[in-house]
Amino acid sequence: MILHYLSLCPDGAAHFSEILKDLPDITPRALSLKLTDLAEHGFLEKQVTAEPAVVITYRLTEKGRALTAALGPVQQWALQYRDR
């Protein structure tokens, strides 16, 4: 769901807080662990900006975009049947 969510975002990127808000069934800790795992495996890149406050942005890598394209039909199927 995280990869699918990011594939729908402009530039394939979103802030941690946006992802958490839009995927309400995941806890902050679980989301953090999953994002770290996806970044370690090369599907995402993590950008930390230390402006007045720390802002963390996650962006799909080329590998992540390729995977979301390959999983597109599976994601469509899952969305169609998730409530049944």
mmCIF file with all atom_site columns, C-alpha atoms in Angstrom:
data_model
loop_
_atom_site.group_PDB
_atom_site.id
_atom_site.type_symbol
_atom_site.label_atom_id
_atom_site.label_alt_id
_atom_site.label_comp_id
_atom_site.label_asym_id
_atom_site.label_entity_id
_atom_site.label_seq_id
_atom_site.pdbx_PDB_ins_code
_atom_site.Cartn_x
_atom_site.Cartn_y
_atom_site.Cartn_z
_atom_site.occupancy
_atom_site.B_iso_or_equiv
_atom_site.pdbx_formal_charge
_atom_site.auth_seq_id
_atom_site.auth_comp_id
_atom_site.auth_asym_id
_atom_site.auth_atom_id
_atom_site.pdbx_PDB_model_num
ATOM 1  C CA . MET A 1 1  ? 0.000   0.000  0.000   1.00 0.00 ? 1  MET A CA 1
ATOM 2  C CA . ILE A 1 2  ? 2.877   2.383  0.726   1.00 0.00 ? 2  ILE A CA 1
ATOM 3  C CA . LEU A 1 3  ? 4.374   1.945  -2.733  1.00 0.00 ? 3  LEU A CA 1
ATOM 4  C CA . HIS A 1 4  ? 0.960   2.296  -4.334  1.00 0.00 ? 4  HIS A CA 1
ATOM 5  C CA . TYR A 1 5  ? 0.269   5.433  -2.308  1.00 0.00 ? 5  TYR A CA 1
ATOM 6  C CA . LEU A 1 6  ? 3.565   7.016  -3.339  1.00 0.00 ? 6  LEU A CA 1
ATOM 7  C CA . SER A 1 7  ? 2.954   6.085  -6.978  1.00 0.00 ? 7  SER A CA 1
ATOM 8  C CA . LEU A 1 8  ? -0.169  8.267  -6.852  1.00 0.00 ? 8  LEU A CA 1
ATOM 9  C CA . CYS A 1 9  ? 1.655   11.261 -5.326  1.00 0.00 ? 9  CYS A CA 1
ATOM 10 C CA . PRO A 1 10 ? 3.142   14.057 -7.435  1.00 0.00 ? 10 PRO A CA 1
ATOM 11 C CA . ASP A 1 11 ? 6.765   13.149 -8.219  1.00 0.00 ? 11 ASP A CA 1
ATOM 12 C CA . GLY A 1 12 ? 6.249   9.862  -6.327  1.00 0.00 ? 12 GLY A CA 1
ATOM 13 C CA . ALA A 1 13 ? 7.055   11.663 -3.070  1.00 0.00 ? 13 ALA A CA 1
ATOM 14 C CA . ALA A 1 14 ? 5.314   12.399 0.222   1.00 0.00 ? 14 ALA A CA 1
ATOM 15 C CA . HIS A 1 15 ? 6.130   13.423 3.769   1.00 0.00 ? 15 HIS A CA 1
ATOM 16 C CA . PHE A 1 16 ? 5.905   10.894 6.596   1.00 0.00 ? 16 PHE A CA 1
ATOM 17 C CA . SER A 1 17 ? 2.934   12.749 8.125   1.00 0.00 ? 17 SER A CA 1
ATOM 18 C CA . GLU A 1 18 ? 1.021   12.690 4.825   1.00 0.00 ? 18 GLU A CA 1
ATOM 19 C CA . ILE A 1 19 ? 1.523   8.963  4.414   1.00 0.00 ? 19 ILE A CA 1
ATOM 20 C CA . LEU A 1 20 ? 0.451   8.327  8.005   1.00 0.00 ? 20 LEU A CA 1
ATOM 21 C CA . LYS A 1 21 ? -2.668  10.468 7.606   1.00 0.00 ? 21 LYS A CA 1
ATOM 22 C CA . ASP A 1 22 ? -3.717  8.820  4.356   1.00 0.00 ? 22 ASP A CA 1
ATOM 23 C CA . LEU A 1 23 ? -2.996  5.238  5.488   1.00 0.00 ? 23 LEU A CA 1
ATOM 24 C CA . PRO A 1 24 ? -4.868  5.256  8.813   1.00 0.00 ? 24 PRO A CA 1
ATOM 25 C CA . ASP A 1 25 ? -4.657  1.506  9.459   1.00 0.00 ? 25 ASP A CA 1
ATOM 26 C CA . ILE A 1 26 ? -0.922  1.661  10.193  1.00 0.00 ? 26 ILE A CA 1
ATOM 27 C CA . THR A 1 27 ? 0.732   2.854  13.393  1.00 0.00 ? 27 THR A CA 1
ATOM 28 C CA . PRO A 1 28 ? 3.518   5.453  13.246  1.00 0.00 ? 28 PRO A CA 1
ATOM 29 C CA . ARG A 1 29 ? 6.066   2.863  14.408  1.00 0.00 ? 29 ARG A CA 1
ATOM 30 C CA . ALA A 1 30 ? 4.976   0.272  11.848  1.00 0.00 ? 30 ALA A CA 1
ATOM 31 C CA . LEU A 1 31 ? 5.062   2.880  9.081   1.00 0.00 ? 31 LEU A CA 1
ATOM 32 C CA . SER A 1 32 ? 8.524   4.008  10.126  1.00 0.00 ? 32 SER A CA 1
ATOM 33 C CA . LEU A 1 33 ? 9.827   0.441  10.115  1.00 0.00 ? 33 LEU A CA 1
ATOM 34 C CA . LYS A 1 34 ? 8.272   -0.297 6.713   1.00 0.00 ? 34 LYS A CA 1
ATOM 35 C CA . LEU A 1 35 ? 9.614   2.900  5.147   1.00 0.00 ? 35 LEU A CA 1
ATOM 36 C CA . THR A 1 36 ? 13.085  2.118  6.487   1.00 0.00 ? 36 THR A CA 1
ATOM 37 C CA . ASP A 1 37 ? 12.879  -1.408 5.083   1.00 0.00 ? 37 ASP A CA 1
ATOM 38 C CA . LEU A 1 38 ? 11.723  -0.176 1.668   1.00 0.00 ? 38 LEU A CA 1
ATOM 39 C CA . ALA A 1 39 ? 14.537  2.399  1.604   1.00 0.00 ? 39 ALA A CA 1
ATOM 40 C CA . GLU A 1 40 ? 17.157  -0.187 2.597   1.00 0.00 ? 40 GLU A CA 1
ATOM 41 C CA . HIS A 1 41 ? 16.014  -2.398 -0.300  1.00 0.00 ? 41 HIS A CA 1
ATOM 42 C CA . GLY A 1 42 ? 16.233  0.463  -2.789  1.00 0.00 ? 42 GLY A CA 1
ATOM 43 C CA . PHE A 1 43 ? 12.528  1.050  -3.459  1.00 0.00 ? 43 PHE A CA 1
ATOM 44 C CA . LEU A 1 44 ? 12.485  4.460  -1.766  1.00 0.00 ? 44 LEU A CA 1
ATOM 45 C CA . GLU A 1 45 ? 14.899  7.228  -1.019  1.00 0.00 ? 45 GLU A CA 1
ATOM 46 C CA . LYS A 1 46 ? 14.665  9.160  2.218   1.00 0.00 ? 46 LYS A CA 1
ATOM 47 C CA . GLN A 1 47 ? 15.399  12.869 2.208   1.00 0.00 ? 47 GLN A CA 1
ATOM 48 C CA . VAL A 1 48 ? 15.819  14.697 5.510   1.00 0.00 ? 48 VAL A CA 1
ATOM 49 C CA . THR A 1 49 ? 15.604  18.489 5.424   1.00 0.00 ? 49 THR A CA 1
ATOM 50 C CA . ALA A 1 50 ? 16.606  20.332 8.591   1.00 0.00 ? 50 ALA A CA 1
ATOM 51 C CA . GLU A 1 51 ? 14.730  23.574 8.098   1.00 0.00 ? 51 GLU A CA 1
ATOM 52 C CA . PRO A 1 52 ? 13.245  25.194 11.201  1.00 0.00 ? 52 PRO A CA 1
ATOM 53 C CA . ALA A 1 53 ? 11.784  21.730 11.802  1.00 0.00 ? 53 ALA A CA 1
ATOM 54 C CA . VAL A 1 54 ? 12.977  18.381 10.496  1.00 0.00 ? 54 VAL A CA 1
ATOM 55 C CA . VAL A 1 55 ? 11.020  17.327 7.416   1.00 0.00 ? 55 VAL A CA 1
ATOM 56 C CA . ILE A 1 56 ? 11.352  13.792 6.066   1.00 0.00 ? 56 ILE A CA 1
ATOM 57 C CA . THR A 1 57 ? 10.299  13.072 2.502   1.00 0.00 ? 57 THR A CA 1
ATOM 58 C CA . TYR A 1 58 ? 10.104  9.627  0.943   1.00 0.00 ? 58 TYR A CA 1
ATOM 59 C CA . ARG A 1 59 ? 10.367  9.313  -2.831  1.00 0.00 ? 59 ARG A CA 1
ATOM 60 C CA . LEU A 1 60 ? 10.092  6.312  -5.124  1.00 0.00 ? 60 LEU A CA 1
ATOM 61 C CA . THR A 1 61 ? 13.336  5.318  -6.788  1.00 0.00 ? 61 THR A CA 1
ATOM 62 C CA . GLU A 1 62 ? 13.509  4.007  -10.335 1.00 0.00 ? 62 GLU A CA 1
ATOM 63 C CA . LYS A 1 63 ? 13.381  0.499  -8.844  1.00 0.00 ? 63 LYS A CA 1
ATOM 64 C CA . GLY A 1 64 ? 10.292  1.444  -6.813  1.00 0.00 ? 64 GLY A CA 1
ATOM 65 C CA . ARG A 1 65 ? 8.532   2.934  -9.845  1.00 0.00 ? 65 ARG A CA 1
ATOM 66 C CA . ALA A 1 66 ? 9.300   -0.201 -11.859 1.00 0.00 ? 66 ALA A CA 1
ATOM 67 C CA . LEU A 1 67 ? 7.854   -2.404 -9.126  1.00 0.00 ? 67 LEU A CA 1
ATOM 68 C CA . THR A 1 68 ? 4.664   -0.343 -8.807  1.00 0.00 ? 68 THR A CA 1
ATOM 69 C CA . ALA A 1 69 ? 4.183   -0.544 -12.582 1.00 0.00 ? 69 ALA A CA 1
ATOM 70 C CA . ALA A 1 70 ? 4.618   -4.309 -12.472 1.00 0.00 ? 70 ALA A CA 1
ATOM 71 C CA . LEU A 1 71 ? 2.227   -4.617 -9.539  1.00 0.00 ? 71 LEU A CA 1
ATOM 72 C CA . GLY A 1 72 ? -0.396  -2.306 -11.068 1.00 0.00 ? 72 GLY A CA 1
ATOM 73 C CA . PRO A 1 73 ? -2.801  -5.092 -12.089 1.00 0.00 ? 73 PRO A CA 1
ATOM 74 C CA . VAL A 1 74 ? -2.426  -6.798 -8.690  1.00 0.00 ? 74 VAL A CA 1
ATOM 75 C CA . GLN A 1 75 ? -3.071  -3.483 -6.898  1.00 0.00 ? 75 GLN A CA 1
ATOM 76 C CA . GLN A 1 76 ? -6.200  -2.896 -8.965  1.00 0.00 ? 76 GLN A CA 1
ATOM 77 C CA . TRP A 1 77 ? -7.448  -6.368 -8.101  1.00 0.00 ? 77 TRP A CA 1
ATOM 78 C CA . ALA A 1 78 ? -6.719  -5.827 -4.383  1.00 0.00 ? 78 ALA A CA 1
ATOM 79 C CA . LEU A 1 79 ? -8.555  -2.500 -4.326  1.00 0.00 ? 79 LEU A CA 1
ATOM 80 C CA . GLN A 1 80 ? -11.543 -4.037 -6.096  1.00 0.00 ? 80 GLN A CA 1
ATOM 81 C CA . TYR A 1 81 ? -11.850 -6.938 -3.645  1.00 0.00 ? 81 TYR A CA 1
ATOM 82 C CA . ARG A 1 82 ? -10.471 -5.517 -0.359  1.00 0.00 ? 82 ARG A CA 1
ATOM 83 C CA . ASP A 1 83 ? -13.894 -4.858 1.204   1.00 0.00 ? 83 ASP A CA 1
ATOM 84 C CA . ARG A 1 84 ? -15.382 -8.242 0.301   1.00 0.00 ? 84 ARG A CA 1
#
